[in-house]
Amino acid sequence: MPDNEWDPDDYDEGHGFVAEYGRDVVRLLDPQPGERVLDLGCGTGTLSAVIADSGAEVVGIDAAASMVEQARERYPALTFAVADAREYEPDGAFDAVFSNAALHWIPGDDHDAVLSMVGSALTDEGRFVAEFGGHGNVSQVERAVRDELDARGYDTDHSWYFPSIGEYAPRLENHGLEVTDAVLFDRPTELDGGQAGLREWIEMFGDELFAPVTESDHEAVLDAVEERLRPVLYDPESETWTADYRRLRFVAERTR
C-alpha cells in the first residue's frame, strides 16, 4: 500500500465528504439484518457503523493502524482489524464485501490479489459493492502537481489506480465476480477548508507525490499549484475549491 501518513482526526474533521458521499454506496449495498459484511478500507469506521445500524454484522479492515485505532475508540462494539487487503485471510464467509474510497490506494498490479481474496471470502451469490477513483479522477490536480514538481527538478510518482469500467470489469469476472451494475461518473467535489481547501487536500492525500520535496520547497510548491488551478477549480465568491473527482461504482455477484 502507498506510504501515506494518515491523521485520523484531520481525515474526519477536514475531509468528512468522503464518508458523506459513501452513504450512497451503503444504500446501494442495502445491508440486511443478520448479514455478515466485510468493510474493506474502513478508515475510521464511520460507514462500518452505518452498515451495522441496519442489523448486519460488520468486520472492518484497514492497512493504516492509526485509522483502525480511531475506529475502535469510536465504535467499541464493532470489530476492526489492521490488515492489508492483498493478504487478508477472512475468518469465515461474508454475505457482502463493501468498499468506499479505498481501492484506488492499492497499486493496479496488486488488484488481482485483492479480488481473489474477495471472491474467496464471499458466500455463494454474495455481492461486492464498491466505489473508488475511476479513470480521469483528479486529473487536473495531479497534472498541476506533477508539472510544478517537474519544473523544479523533482522526479515523483504515486501508486493511485484509477481504472475504466472496460479495464476493471474483466478483472472482477476473472475472479468469479459477475458485474451486474457499473458506472463511471464525474463528481465534482467541494473541498472543506475554504481558501486552504486544496492544499489541505493535497497534504492529506498526496503525501507520496511530495515524498522527494525538500521542506524548504514544500510551501512554495503548494502555493504554485494553487496558482495553476485557481482559474479552473476555485470559486472566489464562496471561497471554495472543487476537486475534479471521477468515480467508478459497481456491484458484482459471486458466481462460483
PDB file of C-alpha atoms in Angstrom:
ATOM      1  CA  MET A   1       0.000   0.000   0.000  1.00  0.00           C
ATOM      2  CA  PRO A   2       1.174   3.569  -0.569  1.00  0.00           C
ATOM      3  CA  ASP A   3       3.040   5.032   2.371  1.00  0.00           C
ATOM      4  CA  ASN A   4       0.554   7.816   3.070  1.00  0.00           C
ATOM      5  CA  GLU A   5       0.637   9.428   6.505  1.00  0.00           C
ATOM      6  CA  TRP A   6      -2.916   9.282   7.834  1.00  0.00           C
ATOM      7  CA  ASP A   7      -4.100  11.676  10.538  1.00  0.00           C
ATOM      8  CA  PRO A   8      -7.480  10.215  11.570  1.00  0.00           C
ATOM      9  CA  ASP A   9      -8.687  13.395  13.283  1.00  0.00           C
ATOM     10  CA  ASP A  10      -7.868  15.526  10.252  1.00  0.00           C
ATOM     11  CA  TYR A  11      -9.427  12.900   7.993  1.00  0.00           C
ATOM     12  CA  ASP A  12     -12.733  13.020   9.878  1.00  0.00           C
ATOM     13  CA  GLU A  13     -12.867  16.740  10.611  1.00  0.00           C
ATOM     14  CA  GLY A  14     -11.358  18.191   7.444  1.00  0.00           C
ATOM     15  CA  HIS A  15     -12.441  15.665   4.809  1.00  0.00           C
ATOM     16  CA  GLY A  16     -15.832  14.491   6.001  1.00  0.00           C
ATOM     17  CA  PHE A  17     -17.163  14.479   2.438  1.00  0.00           C
ATOM     18  CA  VAL A  18     -15.538  11.053   1.935  1.00  0.00           C
ATOM     19  CA  ALA A  19     -17.938   9.379   4.351  1.00  0.00           C
ATOM     20  CA  GLU A  20     -20.897  11.562   3.353  1.00  0.00           C
ATOM     21  CA  TYR A  21     -20.660  10.517  -0.296  1.00  0.00           C
ATOM     22  CA  GLY A  22     -20.086   6.939   0.851  1.00  0.00           C
ATOM     23  CA  ARG A  23     -23.569   6.783   2.342  1.00  0.00           C
ATOM     24  CA  ASP A  24     -24.905   6.432  -1.217  1.00  0.00           C
ATOM     25  CA  VAL A  25     -22.748   3.342  -1.634  1.00  0.00           C
ATOM     26  CA  VAL A  26     -24.143   1.905   1.611  1.00  0.00           C
ATOM     27  CA  ARG A  27     -27.648   2.417   0.225  1.00  0.00           C
ATOM     28  CA  LEU A  28     -26.590   0.529  -2.904  1.00  0.00           C
ATOM     29  CA  LEU A  29     -25.235  -2.259  -0.680  1.00  0.00           C
ATOM     30  CA  ASP A  30     -28.611  -2.398   1.107  1.00  0.00           C
ATOM     31  CA  PRO A  31     -27.324  -4.419   4.087  1.00  0.00           C
ATOM     32  CA  GLN A  32     -29.871  -6.671   5.738  1.00  0.00           C
ATOM     33  CA  PRO A  33     -30.265  -7.743   9.374  1.00  0.00           C
ATOM     34  CA  GLY A  34     -28.181 -10.818  10.100  1.00  0.00           C
ATOM     35  CA  GLU A  35     -25.885 -10.428   7.094  1.00  0.00           C
ATOM     36  CA  ARG A  36     -22.125 -10.537   7.602  1.00  0.00           C
ATOM     37  CA  VAL A  37     -20.318  -7.692   5.815  1.00  0.00           C
ATOM     38  CA  LEU A  38     -16.608  -7.025   5.288  1.00  0.00           C
ATOM     39  CA  ASP A  39     -15.771  -3.301   5.039  1.00  0.00           C
ATOM     40  CA  LEU A  40     -12.567  -3.187   3.008  1.00  0.00           C
ATOM     41  CA  GLY A  41     -10.642   0.013   3.756  1.00  0.00           C
ATOM     42  CA  CYS A  42     -12.884   1.019   6.634  1.00  0.00           C
ATOM     43  CA  GLY A  43     -10.895   4.103   7.659  1.00  0.00           C
ATOM     44  CA  THR A  44     -12.183   5.479  10.956  1.00  0.00           C
ATOM     45  CA  GLY A  45     -15.268   3.268  10.853  1.00  0.00           C
ATOM     46  CA  THR A  46     -17.981   5.806  10.008  1.00  0.00           C
ATOM     47  CA  LEU A  47     -19.561   3.726   7.256  1.00  0.00           C
ATOM     48  CA  SER A  48     -18.992   0.480   9.133  1.00  0.00           C
ATOM     49  CA  ALA A  49     -21.239   1.920  11.818  1.00  0.00           C
ATOM     50  CA  VAL A  50     -23.876   2.908   9.260  1.00  0.00           C
ATOM     51  CA  ILE A  51     -23.879  -0.654   7.938  1.00  0.00           C
ATOM     52  CA  ALA A  52     -24.105  -2.049  11.473  1.00  0.00           C
ATOM     53  CA  ASP A  53     -27.125   0.170  12.158  1.00  0.00           C
ATOM     54  CA  SER A  54     -29.017  -1.969   9.621  1.00  0.00           C
ATOM     55  CA  GLY A  55     -28.580  -5.004  11.861  1.00  0.00           C
ATOM     56  CA  ALA A  56     -25.703  -6.519   9.871  1.00  0.00           C
ATOM     57  CA  GLU A  57     -22.554  -7.864  11.493  1.00  0.00           C
ATOM     58  CA  VAL A  58     -19.566  -5.842  10.263  1.00  0.00           C
ATOM     59  CA  VAL A  59     -15.847  -6.544  10.189  1.00  0.00           C
ATOM     60  CA  GLY A  60     -13.787  -3.514   9.155  1.00  0.00           C
ATOM     61  CA  ILE A  61     -10.209  -3.784   7.916  1.00  0.00           C
ATOM     62  CA  ASP A  62      -7.705  -1.079   7.033  1.00  0.00           C
ATOM     63  CA  ALA A  63      -3.976  -1.060   6.414  1.00  0.00           C
ATOM     64  CA  ALA A  64      -3.497   2.133   8.474  1.00  0.00           C
ATOM     65  CA  ALA A  65      -3.126   1.341  12.165  1.00  0.00           C
ATOM     66  CA  SER A  66      -3.965   4.928  13.150  1.00  0.00           C
ATOM     67  CA  MET A  67      -7.318   4.706  11.363  1.00  0.00           C
ATOM     68  CA  VAL A  68      -8.210   1.371  12.951  1.00  0.00           C
ATOM     69  CA  GLU A  69      -7.280   2.671  16.395  1.00  0.00           C
ATOM     70  CA  GLN A  70      -9.662   5.601  15.902  1.00  0.00           C
ATOM     71  CA  ALA A  71     -12.400   3.265  14.629  1.00  0.00           C
ATOM     72  CA  ARG A  72     -12.068   1.043  17.702  1.00  0.00           C
ATOM     73  CA  GLU A  73     -12.267   4.034  20.025  1.00  0.00           C
ATOM     74  CA  ARG A  74     -15.326   5.478  18.294  1.00  0.00           C
ATOM     75  CA  TYR A  75     -17.214   2.206  17.805  1.00  0.00           C
ATOM     76  CA  PRO A  76     -16.074  -0.235  20.517  1.00  0.00           C
ATOM     77  CA  ALA A  77     -18.968  -2.623  19.835  1.00  0.00           C
ATOM     78  CA  LEU A  78     -17.767  -3.281  16.270  1.00  0.00           C
ATOM     79  CA  THR A  79     -14.889  -5.432  15.030  1.00  0.00           C
ATOM     80  CA  PHE A  80     -11.906  -3.806  13.316  1.00  0.00           C
ATOM     81  CA  ALA A  81      -8.518  -5.166  12.288  1.00  0.00           C
ATOM     82  CA  VAL A  82      -5.297  -3.770  10.850  1.00  0.00           C
ATOM     83  CA  ALA A  83      -4.935  -5.768   7.648  1.00  0.00           C
ATOM     84  CA  ASP A  84      -3.665  -5.479   4.089  1.00  0.00           C
ATOM     85  CA  ALA A  85      -6.471  -6.472   1.703  1.00  0.00           C
ATOM     86  CA  ARG A  86      -3.946  -8.229  -0.539  1.00  0.00           C
ATOM     87  CA  GLU A  87      -3.020 -10.650   2.241  1.00  0.00           C
ATOM     88  CA  TYR A  88      -6.121 -10.747   4.427  1.00  0.00           C
ATOM     89  CA  GLU A  89      -7.373 -14.176   5.459  1.00  0.00           C
ATOM     90  CA  PRO A  90     -11.072 -13.904   6.334  1.00  0.00           C
ATOM     91  CA  ASP A  91     -12.359 -15.623   9.433  1.00  0.00           C
ATOM     92  CA  GLY A  92     -15.465 -17.178   7.922  1.00  0.00           C
ATOM     93  CA  ALA A  93     -17.581 -16.234   4.924  1.00  0.00           C
ATOM     94  CA  PHE A  94     -19.284 -12.899   4.200  1.00  0.00           C
ATOM     95  CA  ASP A  95     -22.597 -12.178   2.530  1.00  0.00           C
ATOM     96  CA  ALA A  96     -21.137  -8.950   1.142  1.00  0.00           C
ATOM     97  CA  VAL A  97     -17.886  -7.072   0.766  1.00  0.00           C
ATOM     98  CA  PHE A  98     -18.153  -3.285   0.803  1.00  0.00           C
ATOM     99  CA  SER A  99     -15.530  -0.683  -0.053  1.00  0.00           C
ATOM    100  CA  ASN A 100     -15.641   3.099  -0.361  1.00  0.00           C
ATOM    101  CA  ALA A 101     -12.789   5.372  -1.474  1.00  0.00           C
ATOM    102  CA  ALA A 102     -10.134   2.773  -0.705  1.00  0.00           C
ATOM    103  CA  LEU A 103      -9.335   0.552  -3.694  1.00  0.00           C
ATOM    104  CA  HIS A 104      -7.522   3.288  -5.627  1.00  0.00           C
ATOM    105  CA  TRP A 105      -4.810   3.249  -2.945  1.00  0.00           C
ATOM    106  CA  ILE A 106      -3.836  -0.288  -3.952  1.00  0.00           C
ATOM    107  CA  PRO A 107      -1.428  -0.453  -6.945  1.00  0.00           C
ATOM    108  CA  GLY A 108      -3.069  -1.775 -10.094  1.00  0.00           C
ATOM    109  CA  ASP A 109      -0.779  -4.797 -10.302  1.00  0.00           C
ATOM    110  CA  ASP A 110      -1.984  -5.916  -6.872  1.00  0.00           C
ATOM    111  CA  HIS A 111      -5.727  -5.863  -7.518  1.00  0.00           C
ATOM    112  CA  ASP A 112      -5.857  -9.488  -8.604  1.00  0.00           C
ATOM    113  CA  ALA A 113      -4.705 -10.457  -5.119  1.00  0.00           C
ATOM    114  CA  VAL A 114      -7.462  -8.312  -3.615  1.00  0.00           C
ATOM    115  CA  LEU A 115     -10.160  -9.671  -5.929  1.00  0.00           C
ATOM    116  CA  SER A 116      -9.048 -13.237  -5.266  1.00  0.00           C
ATOM    117  CA  MET A 117      -9.488 -12.583  -1.541  1.00  0.00           C
ATOM    118  CA  VAL A 118     -12.919 -11.021  -2.113  1.00  0.00           C
ATOM    119  CA  GLY A 119     -14.077 -13.923  -4.270  1.00  0.00           C
ATOM    120  CA  SER A 120     -12.988 -16.487  -1.719  1.00  0.00           C
ATOM    121  CA  ALA A 121     -14.482 -14.521   1.188  1.00  0.00           C
ATOM    122  CA  LEU A 122     -17.988 -14.286  -0.269  1.00  0.00           C
ATOM    123  CA  THR A 123     -20.741 -16.818   0.200  1.00  0.00           C
ATOM    124  CA  ASP A 124     -22.387 -18.295  -2.887  1.00  0.00           C
ATOM    125  CA  GLU A 125     -24.212 -15.425  -4.616  1.00  0.00           C
ATOM    126  CA  GLY A 126     -22.606 -12.961  -2.198  1.00  0.00           C
ATOM    127  CA  ARG A 127     -22.040  -9.446  -3.530  1.00  0.00           C
ATOM    128  CA  PHE A 128     -19.165  -6.981  -3.818  1.00  0.00           C
ATOM    129  CA  VAL A 129     -20.280  -3.334  -3.758  1.00  0.00           C
ATOM    130  CA  ALA A 130     -17.631  -0.656  -4.112  1.00  0.00           C
ATOM    131  CA  GLU A 131     -16.776   2.841  -5.230  1.00  0.00           C
ATOM    132  CA  PHE A 132     -13.329   4.304  -5.804  1.00  0.00           C
ATOM    133  CA  GLY A 133     -11.472   6.687  -8.082  1.00  0.00           C
ATOM    134  CA  GLY A 134     -12.124   5.967 -11.753  1.00  0.00           C
ATOM    135  CA  HIS A 135     -10.306   6.822 -14.965  1.00  0.00           C
ATOM    136  CA  GLY A 136      -9.527  10.556 -15.011  1.00  0.00           C
ATOM    137  CA  ASN A 137     -10.007  11.065 -11.279  1.00  0.00           C
ATOM    138  CA  VAL A 138      -8.441  14.343 -10.031  1.00  0.00           C
ATOM    139  CA  SER A 139      -6.561  14.598 -13.321  1.00  0.00           C
ATOM    140  CA  GLN A 140      -6.311  18.401 -13.210  1.00  0.00           C
ATOM    141  CA  VAL A 141      -4.957  18.382  -9.669  1.00  0.00           C
ATOM    142  CA  GLU A 142      -2.493  15.597 -10.415  1.00  0.00           C
ATOM    143  CA  ARG A 143      -1.279  17.296 -13.591  1.00  0.00           C
ATOM    144  CA  ALA A 144      -0.726  20.627 -11.820  1.00  0.00           C
ATOM    145  CA  VAL A 145       1.274  18.986  -9.030  1.00  0.00           C
ATOM    146  CA  ARG A 146       3.351  16.954 -11.476  1.00  0.00           C
ATOM    147  CA  ASP A 147       4.033  19.942 -13.733  1.00  0.00           C
ATOM    148  CA  GLU A 148       5.157  22.069 -10.817  1.00  0.00           C
ATOM    149  CA  LEU A 149       7.395  19.335  -9.418  1.00  0.00           C
ATOM    150  CA  ASP A 150       8.862  18.665 -12.875  1.00  0.00           C
ATOM    151  CA  ALA A 151       9.592  22.371 -13.280  1.00  0.00           C
ATOM    152  CA  ARG A 152      11.554  22.273 -10.034  1.00  0.00           C
ATOM    153  CA  GLY A 153      13.504  19.153 -10.991  1.00  0.00           C
ATOM    154  CA  TYR A 154      11.708  16.643  -8.804  1.00  0.00           C
ATOM    155  CA  ASP A 155      11.111  13.098 -10.050  1.00  0.00           C
ATOM    156  CA  THR A 156       7.969  11.822  -8.359  1.00  0.00           C
ATOM    157  CA  ASP A 157       5.362   9.101  -8.735  1.00  0.00           C
ATOM    158  CA  HIS A 158       2.370   7.624  -6.970  1.00  0.00           C
ATOM    159  CA  SER A 159       0.530   4.314  -6.746  1.00  0.00           C
ATOM    160  CA  TRP A 160      -3.020   5.583  -7.298  1.00  0.00           C
ATOM    161  CA  TYR A 161      -5.033   3.292  -9.560  1.00  0.00           C
ATOM    162  CA  PHE A 162      -7.944   4.822 -11.466  1.00  0.00           C
ATOM    163  CA  PRO A 163      -9.313   2.250 -13.968  1.00  0.00           C
ATOM    164  CA  SER A 164     -12.121   2.444 -16.503  1.00  0.00           C
ATOM    165  CA  ILE A 165     -15.131   0.116 -16.490  1.00  0.00           C
ATOM    166  CA  GLY A 166     -13.728  -1.678 -19.519  1.00  0.00           C
ATOM    167  CA  GLU A 167     -10.495  -2.337 -17.672  1.00  0.00           C
ATOM    168  CA  TYR A 168     -11.911  -3.320 -14.304  1.00  0.00           C
ATOM    169  CA  ALA A 169     -14.990  -5.390 -15.159  1.00  0.00           C
ATOM    170  CA  PRO A 170     -12.935  -8.207 -16.764  1.00  0.00           C
ATOM    171  CA  ARG A 171     -10.683  -8.298 -13.700  1.00  0.00           C
ATOM    172  CA  LEU A 172     -13.714  -8.831 -11.483  1.00  0.00           C
ATOM    173  CA  GLU A 173     -15.077 -11.513 -13.788  1.00  0.00           C
ATOM    174  CA  ASN A 174     -11.739 -13.328 -13.840  1.00  0.00           C
ATOM    175  CA  HIS A 175     -12.246 -13.939 -10.118  1.00  0.00           C
ATOM    176  CA  GLY A 176     -15.775 -15.265 -10.366  1.00  0.00           C
ATOM    177  CA  LEU A 177     -17.440 -11.903  -9.733  1.00  0.00           C
ATOM    178  CA  GLU A 178     -20.149 -11.142 -12.288  1.00  0.00           C
ATOM    179  CA  VAL A 179     -20.684  -7.415 -12.792  1.00  0.00           C
ATOM    180  CA  THR A 180     -24.392  -6.590 -12.579  1.00  0.00           C
ATOM    181  CA  ASP A 181     -24.070  -2.809 -12.418  1.00  0.00           C
ATOM    182  CA  ALA A 182     -21.208  -0.411 -13.130  1.00  0.00           C
ATOM    183  CA  VAL A 183     -20.958   3.316 -13.755  1.00  0.00           C
ATOM    184  CA  LEU A 184     -18.097   5.773 -14.263  1.00  0.00           C
ATOM    185  CA  PHE A 185     -19.213   9.313 -13.495  1.00  0.00           C
ATOM    186  CA  ASP A 186     -17.949  12.819 -12.828  1.00  0.00           C
ATOM    187  CA  ARG A 187     -18.468  14.011  -9.266  1.00  0.00           C
ATOM    188  CA  PRO A 188     -17.038  17.491  -8.781  1.00  0.00           C
ATOM    189  CA  THR A 189     -16.387  17.623  -5.055  1.00  0.00           C
ATOM    190  CA  GLU A 190     -16.298  20.789  -2.969  1.00  0.00           C
ATOM    191  CA  LEU A 191     -13.393  20.620  -0.545  1.00  0.00           C
ATOM    192  CA  ASP A 192     -13.574  21.635   3.089  1.00  0.00           C
ATOM    193  CA  GLY A 193     -11.205  24.278   4.392  1.00  0.00           C
ATOM    194  CA  GLY A 194     -12.164  27.374   2.419  1.00  0.00           C
ATOM    195  CA  GLN A 195      -9.182  29.089   0.805  1.00  0.00           C
ATOM    196  CA  ALA A 196      -6.867  26.407   2.204  1.00  0.00           C
ATOM    197  CA  GLY A 197      -9.030  23.538   0.970  1.00  0.00           C
ATOM    198  CA  LEU A 198      -6.850  22.482  -1.948  1.00  0.00           C
ATOM    199  CA  ARG A 199      -3.558  22.456  -0.068  1.00  0.00           C
ATOM    200  CA  GLU A 200      -5.160  20.616   2.830  1.00  0.00           C
ATOM    201  CA  TRP A 201      -6.485  18.013   0.384  1.00  0.00           C
ATOM    202  CA  ILE A 202      -3.041  17.602  -1.185  1.00  0.00           C
ATOM    203  CA  GLU A 203      -1.371  17.330   2.202  1.00  0.00           C
ATOM    204  CA  MET A 204      -3.863  14.649   3.284  1.00  0.00           C
ATOM    205  CA  PHE A 205      -3.988  12.544   0.117  1.00  0.00           C
ATOM    206  CA  GLY A 206      -0.805  13.439  -1.778  1.00  0.00           C
ATOM    207  CA  ASP A 207       1.974  12.517   0.627  1.00  0.00           C
ATOM    208  CA  GLU A 208       3.507  10.148  -1.881  1.00  0.00           C
ATOM    209  CA  LEU A 209       3.775  12.823  -4.570  1.00  0.00           C
ATOM    210  CA  PHE A 210       5.592  15.102  -2.133  1.00  0.00           C
ATOM    211  CA  ALA A 211       7.969  12.443  -0.795  1.00  0.00           C
ATOM    212  CA  PRO A 212      11.079  13.859  -2.577  1.00  0.00           C
ATOM    213  CA  VAL A 213      10.238  17.536  -1.950  1.00  0.00           C
ATOM    214  CA  THR A 214      12.511  19.334   0.495  1.00  0.00           C
ATOM    215  CA  GLU A 215      10.999  21.076   3.488  1.00  0.00           C
ATOM    216  CA  SER A 216      12.151  24.442   2.138  1.00  0.00           C
ATOM    217  CA  ASP A 217      10.274  23.878  -1.152  1.00  0.00           C
ATOM    218  CA  HIS A 218       7.093  22.370   0.301  1.00  0.00           C
ATOM    219  CA  GLU A 219       5.046  25.531   0.825  1.00  0.00           C
ATOM    220  CA  ALA A 220       6.332  27.117  -2.378  1.00  0.00           C
ATOM    221  CA  VAL A 221       5.151  24.122  -4.401  1.00  0.00           C
ATOM    222  CA  LEU A 222       1.722  24.246  -2.797  1.00  0.00           C
ATOM    223  CA  ASP A 223       1.471  27.989  -3.495  1.00  0.00           C
ATOM    224  CA  ALA A 224       2.404  27.418  -7.134  1.00  0.00           C
ATOM    225  CA  VAL A 225      -0.090  24.563  -7.543  1.00  0.00           C
ATOM    226  CA  GLU A 226      -2.828  26.781  -6.168  1.00  0.00           C
ATOM    227  CA  GLU A 227      -1.977  29.466  -8.722  1.00  0.00           C
ATOM    228  CA  ARG A 228      -2.048  26.923 -11.547  1.00  0.00           C
ATOM    229  CA  LEU A 229      -5.505  25.658 -10.539  1.00  0.00           C
ATOM    230  CA  ARG A 230      -7.154  28.809  -9.214  1.00  0.00           C
ATOM    231  CA  PRO A 231      -8.684  29.804 -12.595  1.00  0.00           C
ATOM    232  CA  VAL A 232     -10.421  26.431 -13.062  1.00  0.00           C
ATOM    233  CA  LEU A 233     -11.102  24.944  -9.623  1.00  0.00           C
ATOM    234  CA  TYR A 234     -11.603  27.903  -7.263  1.00  0.00           C
ATOM    235  CA  ASP A 235     -14.726  29.981  -6.720  1.00  0.00           C
ATOM    236  CA  PRO A 236     -13.677  33.335  -5.181  1.00  0.00           C
ATOM    237  CA  GLU A 237     -17.230  34.255  -4.215  1.00  0.00           C
ATOM    238  CA  SER A 238     -17.747  31.224  -1.994  1.00  0.00           C
ATOM    239  CA  GLU A 239     -14.004  30.803  -1.318  1.00  0.00           C
ATOM    240  CA  THR A 240     -14.343  27.126  -2.216  1.00  0.00           C
ATOM    241  CA  TRP A 241     -12.093  24.733  -4.101  1.00  0.00           C
ATOM    242  CA  THR A 242     -13.742  21.957  -6.142  1.00  0.00           C
ATOM    243  CA  ALA A 243     -11.702  18.845  -6.975  1.00  0.00           C
ATOM    244  CA  ASP A 244     -12.329  17.108 -10.309  1.00  0.00           C
ATOM    245  CA  TYR A 245     -13.365  13.733  -8.928  1.00  0.00           C
ATOM    246  CA  ARG A 246     -14.464  10.848 -11.167  1.00  0.00           C
ATOM    247  CA  ARG A 247     -15.759   7.703  -9.531  1.00  0.00           C
ATOM    248  CA  LEU A 248     -16.114   4.077 -10.561  1.00  0.00           C
ATOM    249  CA  ARG A 249     -19.018   2.375  -8.767  1.00  0.00           C
ATOM    250  CA  PHE A 250     -20.029  -1.251  -9.257  1.00  0.00           C
ATOM    251  CA  VAL A 251     -21.984  -4.199  -7.965  1.00  0.00           C
ATOM    252  CA  ALA A 252     -20.645  -7.696  -8.649  1.00  0.00           C
ATOM    253  CA  GLU A 253     -22.021 -11.049  -7.523  1.00  0.00           C
ATOM    254  CA  ARG A 254     -20.088 -14.211  -6.820  1.00  0.00           C
ATOM    255  CA  THR A 255     -20.808 -16.823  -9.465  1.00  0.00           C
ATOM    256  CA  ARG A 256     -18.772 -19.756  -8.230  1.00  0.00           C
TER     257      ARG A 256
END
